[in-house]
Short mmCIF file of C-alpha atoms and ligand atoms in Angstrom, two decimals:
data_model
loop_
_atom_site.label_atom_id
_atom_site.label_comp_id
_atom_site.label_asym_id
_atom_site.label_seq_id
_atom_site.Cartn_x
_atom_site.Cartn_y
_atom_site.Cartn_z
CA MET A 969 6.12 -8.96 -6.89
CA MET A 970 2.37 -8.82 -7.54
CA ASN A 971 0.18 -10.05 -4.68
CA ALA A 972 -2.17 -13.02 -5.14
CA ALA A 973 -5.54 -11.20 -5.01
CA ALA A 974 -4.52 -8.67 -7.64
CA GLN A 975 -2.94 -11.42 -9.77
CA ALA A 976 -6.19 -13.44 -9.76
CA VAL A 977 -8.34 -10.46 -10.76
CA LEU A 978 -5.93 -9.31 -13.45
CA ALA A 979 -5.71 -12.85 -14.91
CA LYS A 980 -9.53 -13.06 -15.05
CA PHE A 981 -9.66 -9.63 -16.63
CA ALA A 982 -7.05 -10.58 -19.25
CA ALA A 983 -9.04 -13.72 -20.11
CA SER A 984 -12.35 -11.85 -20.54
CA GLY A 985 -10.74 -8.99 -22.46
CA LYS A 986 -13.52 -6.73 -21.14
CA GLU A 987 -12.30 -3.13 -21.46
CA THR A 988 -15.19 -0.79 -20.73
CA CYS A 989 -15.41 1.93 -18.13
CA PHE A 990 -16.29 -1.04 -15.92
CA HIS A 991 -12.97 -2.55 -16.71
CA GLY A 992 -13.45 -5.78 -14.83
CA ARG A 993 -10.59 -5.10 -12.42
CA HIS A 994 -12.85 -5.03 -9.34
CA ILE A 995 -12.94 -7.51 -6.45
CA GLU A 996 -16.41 -8.83 -5.40
CA PRO A 997 -18.19 -5.75 -6.80
CA GLN A 998 -21.68 -4.96 -5.53
CA ILE A 999 -22.48 -1.59 -7.12
CA TYR A 1000 -20.51 -2.30 -10.33
CA ALA A 1001 -21.58 -5.96 -10.55
CA ASP A 1002 -22.62 -6.92 -14.11
CA LEU A 1003 -22.47 -3.36 -15.47
CA ASN A 1004 -21.19 -3.01 -19.01
CA GLY A 1005 -21.44 0.72 -19.58
CA SER A 1006 -24.81 0.65 -21.37
CA ASN A 1007 -27.17 -1.39 -19.16
CA TRP A 1008 -28.22 1.47 -16.86
CA GLY A 1009 -31.98 1.37 -17.66
CA LEU A 1010 -34.85 0.04 -15.57
CA LYS A 1011 -35.35 -3.31 -17.33
CA ASP A 1012 -31.66 -4.19 -17.00
CA TYR A 1013 -31.64 -3.06 -13.39
CA GLU A 1014 -34.66 -5.25 -12.61
CA ALA A 1015 -32.97 -8.17 -14.35
CA ARG A 1016 -30.03 -7.72 -11.97
CA GLY A 1017 -32.41 -7.97 -8.98
CA GLY A 1018 -33.21 -4.27 -8.86
CA TYR A 1019 -36.22 -3.09 -6.82
CA ALA A 1020 -36.46 -6.55 -5.21
CA ALA A 1021 -35.38 -4.99 -1.91
CA LEU A 1022 -38.19 -2.44 -2.13
CA ARG A 1023 -40.68 -5.24 -2.91
CA THR A 1024 -39.50 -7.16 0.15
CA ILE A 1025 -39.85 -4.11 2.38
CA LEU A 1026 -43.36 -3.35 1.12
CA GLY A 1027 -44.42 -7.01 1.35
CA LYS A 1028 -44.90 -7.29 -2.41
CA ASP A 1029 -42.83 -10.46 -2.80
CA GLY A 1030 -45.26 -12.70 -0.93
CA GLY A 1031 -43.72 -11.89 2.45
CA GLU A 1032 -45.00 -9.75 5.31
CA GLY A 1033 -42.82 -6.77 4.59
CA LEU A 1034 -40.34 -5.05 6.89
CA THR A 1035 -40.90 -2.42 9.53
CA GLN A 1036 -38.97 0.85 9.62
CA ASP A 1037 -37.11 -0.44 12.70
CA ALA A 1038 -36.16 -3.66 10.91
CA VAL A 1039 -34.69 -1.75 7.95
CA ILE A 1040 -32.65 0.47 10.27
CA ALA A 1041 -31.51 -2.55 12.31
CA THR A 1042 -30.29 -4.24 9.10
CA LEU A 1043 -28.34 -1.11 8.17
CA LYS A 1044 -26.76 -1.01 11.62
CA GLU A 1045 -25.80 -4.69 11.41
CA SER A 1046 -24.19 -4.14 7.99
CA ALA A 1047 -21.66 -1.62 9.37
CA LEU A 1048 -22.19 0.54 6.30
CA ARG A 1049 -20.39 3.83 6.89
CA GLY A 1050 -21.14 6.99 4.95
CA ARG A 1051 -19.09 7.21 1.76
CA GLY A 1052 -19.13 11.03 1.57
CA GLY A 1053 -16.07 11.61 3.73
CA ALA A 1054 -16.60 11.28 7.45
CA GLY A 1055 -17.47 7.56 7.49
CA PHE A 1056 -20.36 8.05 9.92
CA PRO A 1057 -22.38 4.81 10.52
CA THR A 1058 -25.41 5.02 8.22
CA GLY A 1059 -27.85 2.97 10.33
CA LEU A 1060 -27.10 5.14 13.35
CA LYS A 1061 -27.63 8.32 11.30
CA TRP A 1062 -30.98 7.02 10.06
CA SER A 1063 -32.01 6.24 13.65
CA PHE A 1064 -31.50 9.93 14.60
CA MET A 1065 -34.36 10.99 12.33
CA PRO A 1066 -37.38 11.93 14.50
CA ARG A 1067 -39.82 9.66 12.73
CA GLN A 1068 -42.77 10.73 14.86
CA PHE A 1069 -42.28 14.41 13.96
CA PRO A 1070 -45.53 15.56 12.33
CA GLY A 1071 -45.25 17.05 8.85
CA GLU A 1072 -42.66 16.77 6.11
CA LYS A 1073 -39.35 15.01 6.49
CA TYR A 1074 -36.76 14.76 3.75
CA VAL A 1075 -34.01 12.54 2.42
CA VAL A 1076 -31.22 14.23 0.47
CA CYS A 1077 -28.56 12.62 -1.67
CA ASN A 1078 -25.23 14.40 -1.86
CA SER A 1079 -23.94 13.99 -5.44
CA ASP A 1080 -21.98 17.23 -5.33
CA GLU A 1081 -18.70 15.32 -5.63
CA GLY A 1082 -16.24 18.19 -5.65
CA GLU A 1083 -13.39 16.69 -3.61
CA PRO A 1084 -10.29 16.74 -5.86
CA GLY A 1085 -9.50 13.18 -6.94
CA THR A 1086 -13.05 11.85 -6.46
CA CYS A 1087 -14.97 10.70 -9.53
CA LYS A 1088 -17.06 7.71 -8.38
CA ASP A 1089 -20.50 9.24 -7.77
CA ARG A 1090 -20.79 10.51 -11.34
CA GLU A 1091 -20.05 6.98 -12.61
CA ILE A 1092 -22.70 5.47 -10.34
CA LEU A 1093 -25.25 8.04 -11.56
CA MET A 1094 -24.36 7.42 -15.20
CA HIS A 1095 -24.25 3.64 -15.12
CA ASN A 1096 -26.36 2.45 -12.18
CA PRO A 1097 -28.76 5.31 -11.33
CA HIS A 1098 -31.62 3.03 -10.23
CA THR A 1099 -29.60 1.65 -7.32
CA VAL A 1100 -29.37 5.22 -5.96
CA ILE A 1101 -33.10 5.75 -6.55
CA GLU A 1102 -34.01 2.48 -4.84
CA GLY A 1103 -31.64 3.26 -1.95
CA MET A 1104 -33.28 6.66 -1.50
CA ILE A 1105 -36.81 5.21 -1.60
CA ILE A 1106 -35.81 2.68 1.07
CA ALA A 1107 -34.33 5.51 3.14
CA GLY A 1108 -37.57 7.47 2.70
CA PHE A 1109 -39.54 4.47 3.94
CA ALA A 1110 -37.25 3.79 6.92
CA MET A 1111 -37.28 7.40 8.10
CA GLY A 1112 -40.85 8.31 7.25
CA ALA A 1113 -39.82 10.94 4.68
CA CYS A 1114 -42.29 12.22 2.10
CA ALA A 1115 -39.76 13.37 -0.51
CA GLY A 1116 -36.14 13.17 -1.56
CA TYR A 1117 -33.77 15.37 -3.53
CA ASN A 1118 -30.57 14.42 -5.30
CA TYR A 1119 -28.20 17.42 -5.47
CA ILE A 1120 -25.89 16.76 -8.43
CA HIS A 1121 -22.63 18.60 -9.16
CA GLY A 1122 -23.25 21.22 -11.86
CA GLU A 1123 -20.23 20.31 -13.97
CA ILE A 1124 -21.39 16.74 -14.57
CA PHE A 1125 -24.57 17.73 -16.37
CA ARG A 1126 -24.72 14.47 -18.34
CA ALA A 1127 -25.03 12.57 -15.04
CA TYR A 1128 -27.86 14.88 -14.00
CA GLU A 1129 -29.67 14.20 -17.30
CA ARG A 1130 -29.16 10.45 -16.90
CA PHE A 1131 -30.56 10.57 -13.37
CA GLU A 1132 -33.62 12.46 -14.63
CA GLU A 1133 -34.14 9.78 -17.31
CA ALA A 1134 -33.96 7.06 -14.66
CA LEU A 1135 -36.41 8.99 -12.43
CA GLU A 1136 -38.91 9.10 -15.31
CA GLU A 1137 -38.61 5.32 -15.68
CA ALA A 1138 -39.09 4.75 -11.94
CA ARG A 1139 -42.15 7.03 -11.84
CA ALA A 1140 -43.71 5.33 -14.87
CA ALA A 1141 -43.16 1.91 -13.27
CA GLY A 1142 -44.88 2.96 -10.02
CA TYR A 1143 -41.77 2.86 -7.84
CA LEU A 1144 -42.23 6.56 -7.02
CA GLY A 1145 -45.29 8.64 -6.27
CA LYS A 1146 -48.44 7.98 -4.29
CA ASN A 1147 -49.11 4.55 -2.76
CA ILE A 1148 -46.04 2.85 -4.17
CA MET A 1149 -46.89 -0.63 -5.53
CA GLY A 1150 -50.34 -0.40 -3.91
CA SER A 1151 -48.90 0.12 -0.42
CA ASN A 1152 -49.71 3.01 1.89
CA PHE A 1153 -46.21 4.40 1.44
CA SER A 1154 -45.83 7.46 -0.82
CA PHE A 1155 -42.52 9.08 -1.78
CA GLU A 1156 -41.52 11.66 -4.40
CA LEU A 1157 -37.96 12.11 -5.66
CA PHE A 1158 -36.42 15.02 -7.58
CA ALA A 1159 -33.04 15.85 -9.08
CA HIS A 1160 -31.41 19.24 -8.65
CA HIS A 1161 -28.15 20.39 -10.18
CA GLY A 1162 -25.74 22.76 -8.50
CA PHE A 1163 -23.17 24.95 -10.24
CA GLY A 1164 -19.89 23.38 -9.23
CA ALA A 1165 -18.95 25.07 -5.95
CA TYR A 1166 -16.96 22.69 -3.73
CA ILE A 1167 -18.50 24.14 -0.58
CA CYS A 1168 -21.98 23.06 -1.69
CA GLY A 1169 -20.89 19.49 -0.90
CA GLU A 1170 -20.86 20.41 2.79
CA GLU A 1171 -24.28 19.19 3.86
CA THR A 1172 -25.72 22.39 5.31
CA ALA A 1173 -24.35 24.55 2.45
CA LEU A 1174 -26.01 22.03 0.13
CA LEU A 1175 -29.33 22.54 1.92
CA GLU A 1176 -29.00 26.32 1.64
CA SER A 1177 -28.27 25.98 -2.07
CA LEU A 1178 -31.19 23.57 -2.53
CA GLU A 1179 -33.44 26.19 -0.92
CA GLY A 1180 -32.24 28.69 -3.55
CA LYS A 1181 -29.91 30.64 -1.27
CA LYS A 1182 -26.17 31.30 -1.30
CA GLY A 1183 -24.38 28.00 -0.67
CA GLN A 1184 -22.82 28.76 2.72
CA PRO A 1185 -22.63 26.31 5.63
CA ARG A 1186 -24.97 26.78 8.60
CA PHE A 1187 -23.92 26.95 12.24
CA LYS A 1188 -24.50 23.60 13.98
CA PRO A 1189 -26.36 22.69 16.12
CA PRO A 1190 -29.12 22.40 15.13
CA PHE A 1191 -28.15 19.47 12.92
CA PRO A 1192 -30.13 18.55 9.79
CA ALA A 1193 -31.86 15.64 11.58
CA SER A 1194 -33.84 18.24 13.54
CA PHE A 1195 -33.57 21.34 11.32
CA GLY A 1196 -32.73 20.48 7.72
CA LEU A 1197 -34.28 21.31 4.38
CA TYR A 1198 -36.88 24.08 4.78
CA GLY A 1199 -36.34 23.70 8.54
CA LYS A 1200 -37.70 20.14 8.53
CA PRO A 1201 -35.99 16.93 9.74
CA THR A 1202 -33.62 15.80 6.99
CA THR A 1203 -31.09 13.03 6.47
CA ILE A 1204 -28.25 13.53 4.01
CA ASN A 1205 -26.15 10.73 2.59
CA ASN A 1206 -23.63 10.37 -0.18
CA THR A 1207 -24.55 8.80 -3.56
CA GLU A 1208 -22.44 5.69 -2.93
CA THR A 1209 -24.00 5.26 0.53
CA PHE A 1210 -27.52 5.13 -0.96
CA ALA A 1211 -26.27 2.91 -3.80
CA ALA A 1212 -25.15 0.29 -1.25
CA VAL A 1213 -28.54 0.00 0.47
CA PRO A 1214 -30.50 -2.28 -1.95
CA TRP A 1215 -27.73 -4.93 -1.84
CA ILE A 1216 -27.81 -4.87 1.96
CA ILE A 1217 -31.58 -5.37 2.14
CA ARG A 1218 -31.48 -8.13 -0.51
CA ASN A 1219 -28.60 -10.05 1.08
CA GLY A 1220 -28.82 -9.12 4.77
CA GLY A 1221 -26.78 -6.92 7.05
CA ASN A 1222 -24.44 -9.68 8.12
CA ALA A 1223 -23.62 -10.69 4.53
CA TYR A 1224 -22.57 -7.09 3.83
CA LEU A 1225 -20.51 -6.92 7.00
CA GLU A 1226 -18.72 -10.14 6.11
CA VAL A 1227 -17.66 -8.83 2.71
CA GLY A 1228 -15.67 -6.15 4.52
CA LYS A 1229 -14.24 -6.21 8.01
CA PRO A 1230 -15.63 -5.39 11.47
CA ASN A 1231 -16.83 -1.81 11.73
CA ASN A 1232 -16.19 -1.39 7.97
CA GLY A 1233 -18.86 -3.34 6.08
CA GLY A 1234 -19.11 -4.05 2.36
CA THR A 1235 -17.18 -2.81 -0.62
CA LYS A 1236 -15.93 0.69 -1.39
CA ILE A 1237 -15.27 2.37 -4.71
CA TYR A 1238 -11.82 3.99 -4.84
CA SER A 1239 -11.01 6.63 -7.44
CA VAL A 1240 -7.34 5.95 -8.09
CA SER A 1241 -5.52 8.80 -9.86
CA GLY A 1242 -2.08 10.33 -10.21
CA ASP A 1243 1.05 8.39 -11.05
CA VAL A 1244 -0.44 4.97 -11.83
CA ASN A 1245 -0.57 3.15 -15.15
CA LEU A 1246 -4.35 2.56 -15.10
CA PRO A 1247 -6.21 5.33 -13.27
CA GLY A 1248 -9.90 4.72 -12.69
CA ASN A 1249 -12.59 3.66 -10.24
CA TYR A 1250 -12.05 0.34 -8.47
CA GLU A 1251 -14.62 -1.40 -6.26
CA VAL A 1252 -13.03 -3.71 -3.70
CA PRO A 1253 -13.98 -5.03 -0.24
CA MET A 1254 -13.23 -2.84 2.75
CA GLY A 1255 -9.95 -4.02 4.25
CA THR A 1256 -8.30 -4.79 0.90
CA PRO A 1257 -4.53 -4.16 1.16
CA PHE A 1258 -3.46 -0.91 -0.45
CA SER A 1259 -0.86 -2.92 -2.39
CA THR A 1260 -3.69 -4.89 -4.06
CA LEU A 1261 -5.52 -1.73 -5.08
CA LEU A 1262 -2.30 -0.35 -6.51
CA GLU A 1263 -1.79 -3.51 -8.56
CA LEU A 1264 -5.33 -3.32 -9.94
CA ALA A 1265 -4.58 0.23 -11.04
CA GLY A 1266 -1.59 -1.06 -12.99
CA GLY A 1267 1.05 -0.14 -10.41
CA VAL A 1268 3.10 3.02 -10.14
CA ARG A 1269 3.94 4.73 -13.44
CA THR A 1270 6.45 2.62 -15.32
CA GLY A 1271 10.02 3.21 -14.22
CA ARG A 1272 9.09 5.11 -11.07
CA LYS A 1273 8.88 4.35 -7.36
CA LEU A 1274 6.05 5.16 -4.98
CA LYS A 1275 6.77 8.26 -2.92
CA ALA A 1276 3.50 9.04 -1.13
CA VAL A 1277 -0.27 8.68 -1.28
CA ILE A 1278 -3.17 10.95 -0.41
CA PRO A 1279 -5.62 8.17 0.50
CA GLY A 1280 -9.01 9.88 0.79
CA GLY A 1281 -9.27 12.96 -1.41
CA SER A 1282 -7.29 16.19 -1.20
CA SER A 1283 -8.50 16.95 2.37
CA SER A 1284 -6.85 13.86 3.81
CA PRO A 1285 -3.27 14.05 5.11
CA VAL A 1286 -0.55 12.60 2.87
CA VAL A 1287 0.96 9.23 3.87
CA PRO A 1288 4.54 8.27 2.91
CA ALA A 1289 5.02 5.17 0.73
CA ASP A 1290 6.37 2.77 3.36
CA MET A 1291 3.49 3.49 5.76
CA MET A 1292 0.92 3.28 2.99
CA MET A 1293 2.15 -0.11 1.79
CA GLU A 1294 1.35 -1.45 5.29
CA CYS A 1295 -2.25 -0.13 5.22
CA THR A 1296 -5.47 -1.84 4.31
CA MET A 1297 -8.14 0.26 2.63
CA ASP A 1298 -10.66 0.90 5.41
CA TYR A 1299 -11.48 3.72 7.81
CA ASP A 1300 -9.64 2.28 10.80
CA SER A 1301 -6.37 1.31 9.11
CA ILE A 1302 -5.99 4.64 7.32
CA ALA A 1303 -6.81 6.51 10.55
CA LYS A 1304 -4.01 4.58 12.30
CA ALA A 1305 -1.63 5.85 9.62
CA GLY A 1306 -2.60 9.40 10.61
CA SER A 1307 -4.89 10.10 7.67
CA MET A 1308 -8.51 9.54 6.58
CA LEU A 1309 -10.26 7.29 4.09
CA GLY A 1310 -12.49 10.28 3.26
CA SER A 1311 -14.26 9.94 -0.06
CA GLY A 1312 -11.86 7.20 -1.20
CA ALA A 1313 -9.97 9.27 -3.76
CA VAL A 1314 -6.52 7.72 -3.80
CA ILE A 1315 -3.97 10.14 -5.26
CA VAL A 1316 -0.71 8.35 -5.98
CA MET A 1317 2.56 10.31 -6.15
CA ASP A 1318 5.78 8.87 -7.52
CA ASP A 1319 9.37 9.81 -6.73
CA SER A 1320 9.44 12.55 -9.39
CA ARG A 1321 6.99 14.67 -7.40
CA ASP A 1322 8.02 17.90 -5.72
CA MET A 1323 5.97 17.98 -2.51
CA VAL A 1324 6.13 21.77 -2.21
CA GLU A 1325 4.55 22.02 -5.65
CA CYS A 1326 1.90 19.43 -4.69
CA LEU A 1327 1.02 21.44 -1.58
CA LEU A 1328 0.91 24.63 -3.64
CA ARG A 1329 -1.83 23.14 -5.82
CA LEU A 1330 -3.80 21.92 -2.82
CA SER A 1331 -3.58 25.19 -0.93
CA TYR A 1332 -4.58 27.16 -4.04
CA PHE A 1333 -7.72 25.05 -4.26
CA TYR A 1334 -8.78 25.65 -0.65
CA GLN A 1335 -8.22 29.41 -0.63
CA HIS A 1336 -10.22 29.58 -3.87
CA GLU A 1337 -13.11 27.49 -2.51
CA SER A 1338 -13.40 29.05 0.99
CA CYS A 1339 -16.87 30.59 1.23
CA GLY A 1340 -15.43 33.44 3.30
CA GLN A 1341 -17.88 33.33 6.21
CA CYS A 1342 -15.32 32.77 8.96
CA THR A 1343 -12.15 34.78 9.38
CA PRO A 1344 -9.72 31.93 10.24
CA CYS A 1345 -10.66 30.10 7.02
CA ARG A 1346 -11.05 33.14 4.75
CA GLU A 1347 -7.76 34.77 5.83
CA GLY A 1348 -5.87 31.62 6.84
CA THR A 1349 -6.33 29.68 3.59
CA GLY A 1350 -5.02 32.73 1.69
CA TRP A 1351 -1.99 32.94 4.00
CA LEU A 1352 -1.23 29.23 3.59
CA TRP A 1353 -1.31 29.53 -0.18
CA ARG A 1354 0.83 32.69 -0.30
CA VAL A 1355 3.50 31.30 2.03
CA VAL A 1356 3.72 27.97 0.15
CA LYS A 1357 3.85 29.94 -3.11
CA ARG A 1358 6.82 32.01 -2.01
CA ILE A 1359 8.66 28.89 -0.82
CA HIS A 1360 7.97 27.25 -4.17
CA GLU A 1361 9.15 30.33 -6.07
CA GLY A 1362 12.48 30.33 -4.21
CA LYS A 1363 11.59 33.29 -2.01
CA GLY A 1364 10.96 31.36 1.20
CA ARG A 1365 12.13 32.69 4.57
CA PRO A 1366 13.65 30.63 7.41
CA GLU A 1367 10.59 31.29 9.61
CA ASP A 1368 8.09 30.14 6.94
CA ILE A 1369 7.73 26.53 8.06
CA ALA A 1370 6.83 27.60 11.59
CA LEU A 1371 4.51 30.22 10.13
CA LEU A 1372 2.68 27.60 8.05
CA ASP A 1373 2.24 25.43 11.12
CA GLU A 1374 0.96 28.37 13.16
CA VAL A 1375 -1.54 29.50 10.51
CA ALA A 1376 -2.80 25.91 10.09
CA GLY A 1377 -3.15 25.64 13.87
CA ASN A 1378 -5.16 28.86 13.98
CA ILE A 1379 -7.63 27.51 11.42
CA MET A 1380 -8.17 24.03 12.83
CA GLY A 1381 -11.23 23.66 15.03
CA ARG A 1382 -12.10 27.35 14.77
CA THR A 1383 -14.44 27.40 11.79
CA ILE A 1384 -18.11 26.84 11.01
CA CYS A 1385 -17.49 23.89 8.72
CA ALA A 1386 -14.79 21.30 8.07
CA LEU A 1387 -13.35 23.08 5.00
CA GLY A 1388 -11.02 24.93 7.35
CA ASP A 1389 -9.63 21.69 8.77
CA ALA A 1390 -9.49 20.22 5.27
CA ALA A 1391 -7.23 23.09 4.20
CA ALA A 1392 -5.01 22.93 7.28
CA MET A 1393 -4.48 19.18 7.67
CA PRO A 1394 -2.65 18.58 4.35
CA VAL A 1395 -0.24 21.42 5.19
CA ARG A 1396 0.69 19.95 8.56
CA ALA A 1397 1.05 16.43 7.14
CA MET A 1398 3.26 17.59 4.24
CA ILE A 1399 5.55 19.41 6.67
CA LYS A 1400 5.59 16.47 9.07
CA HIS A 1401 6.60 13.90 6.46
CA PHE A 1402 8.49 15.98 3.87
CA ARG A 1403 9.93 18.83 5.94
CA HIS A 1404 13.35 18.34 4.33
CA GLU A 1405 11.94 19.36 0.91
CA PHE A 1406 10.60 22.63 2.33
CA GLU A 1407 13.85 23.27 4.20
CA ALA A 1408 15.91 22.58 1.08
CA LYS A 1409 13.96 25.15 -0.96
CA ILE A 1410 14.24 27.75 1.80
CA ALA A 1411 17.99 27.08 2.20
CA ALA A 1412 18.47 27.44 -1.57
CA ALA A 1413 16.59 30.74 -1.45
CA ALA A 1414 18.83 31.99 1.38
CA GLN A 1415 21.95 31.01 -0.59
CA THR A 1416 20.73 32.81 -3.72
CA SER A 1417 20.00 36.01 -1.81
CA ALA A 1418 23.40 35.79 -0.04
CA VAL A 1419 25.15 35.48 -3.41
CA ALA A 1420 23.11 38.39 -4.81
CA ALA A 1421 24.06 40.54 -1.81
C1 LIG B 2222 -16.12 21.27 2.28
C2 LIG B 2222 -16.86 19.97 2.29
C3 LIG B 2222 -17.22 19.36 1.08
C4 LIG B 2222 -17.92 18.17 1.07
N1 LIG B 2222 -18.24 17.60 -0.13
C5 LIG B 2222 -18.96 16.45 -0.14
C6 LIG B 2222 -19.35 15.87 -1.39
O1 LIG B 2222 -19.03 16.37 -2.48
N2 LIG B 2222 -20.08 14.73 -1.35
C7 LIG B 2222 -20.45 14.13 -0.15
O2 LIG B 2222 -21.15 13.14 -0.16
N3 LIG B 2222 -20.08 14.66 1.02
C8 LIG B 2222 -19.36 15.80 1.05
N4 LIG B 2222 -19.03 16.36 2.26
C9 LIG B 2222 -19.51 15.68 3.50
C10 LIG B 2222 -20.97 16.06 3.77
O3 LIG B 2222 -20.99 17.25 4.55
C11 LIG B 2222 -21.72 14.97 4.52
O4 LIG B 2222 -20.98 14.60 5.64
C12 LIG B 2222 -22.00 13.72 3.69
O5 LIG B 2222 -22.70 14.04 2.51
C13 LIG B 2222 -22.83 12.74 4.52
O6 LIG B 2222 -23.06 11.56 3.78
P1 LIG B 2222 -22.52 10.14 4.28
O7 LIG B 2222 -22.91 10.00 5.72
O8 LIG B 2222 -23.22 9.16 3.41
O9 LIG B 2222 -21.05 10.14 4.09
C14 LIG B 2222 -18.29 17.55 2.30
C15 LIG B 2222 -17.92 18.15 3.52
C16 LIG B 2222 -17.21 19.34 3.50
C17 LIG B 2222 -16.83 19.95 4.81
S1 LIG B 2223 -14.74 27.08 7.25
FE1 LIG B 2223 -14.42 28.22 5.37
S2 LIG B 2223 -15.81 27.30 3.92
FE2 LIG B 2223 -16.51 26.65 5.96
S3 LIG B 2223 -18.00 28.20 6.58
FE3 LIG B 2223 -16.04 28.92 7.32
S4 LIG B 2223 -15.26 30.25 5.67
FE4 LIG B 2223 -16.90 29.02 4.82
#
């Protein structure tokens, strides 16, 4: 039985017949509002209210303008939480920047988007790049930064080119550069493309890479707010986080908060993939029931039942179907279910899926992407993959489940960056919820070897 919210959106969509990459199956979209797949340019963005927030801040709309403190206070009120994975409150992060620090300060946008299942940032860059640019300029103003960089995943080169085109437009229109719109605020913005390493999405590895070095995470502290790009105070946010900022300034922090739910303001774009009829990006308010999101994505593959969901990208622990159907899509509800909203990549698995095989693919990814700096991650991710592989190949040993748990436990909390935890958490969650599938494969292996003997 389809729920009412999904039914209403799908009926509207059917009536409009709009079938673009912005398929119309969004609820109260803010970032995707009025996009049609081709209206990414400056004139169209301005017609949608673009750069009005910047005008307001700089007092170029007849008003007095906003102070840096007022902008940060609005962000705090909005309850916008970082869309890159950890869900850290954006206003609070901006307030950590030492604004009085003399010399350069930087704002960096993380468009590395390498988390398996996530494909929203590239769509924002392709189809609404000016909202990211405006969001970054506002961030630069609020934190007293002189320049910004957008680090874009190397394998989405078209998105990088599109962002460069949009930057040219913004520069020509006077939204970037010296004394923006005749104010005393100056801000430069540059695009930089990486080469596709997942680890370069980790913020300090990204900074290393941006500086032209090997993309390996730094020890923390110091954190980027005090020692970031070129050793200067730096604030890093995800593409979708910056993209949300102009709407918040135009409509007010409270309006954004009210679209979502307490502590989880606004809308969120979910990349729904796997065993659904209509995979794609869906923008819905924070707190939307998972069941509604699933309906928008066309439901579970025809003829199949929902088995489990990875709700926030491959690093987030798997959640069994019955628990997931009780969840709403926000940081707090998913955390209560023992997982994380992460980057919002919702990977749907139906009842045909072999969970050992699913874990094999995940653990292959992490051992391949480990940068190798710390021993627990470098050695441990390899062990996890090899043990899951032998279980999958019917060569598992009775002690293997305990071994997987032990290796995962030896990685967690013992590494320089969160990739170690990201590799270990899915293993523990798969064993917790689907232990019987691992045991069945190991028992079958024992039977085969007994017969052979
Ligand atoms: C291994 C690893 C990969 C990451 N990849 C990304 C990424 O592709 N994009 C992103 O925005 N954040 C990524 N993050 C999180 C960033 O380190 C950082 O927390 C984020 O960019 C902060 O932005 P936010 O506060 O707007 O979420 C990754 C973290 C880790 C540990
Ligand atoms: S946890 Fe892994 S990816 Fe992160 S720094 Fe250590 S070895 Fe590199």
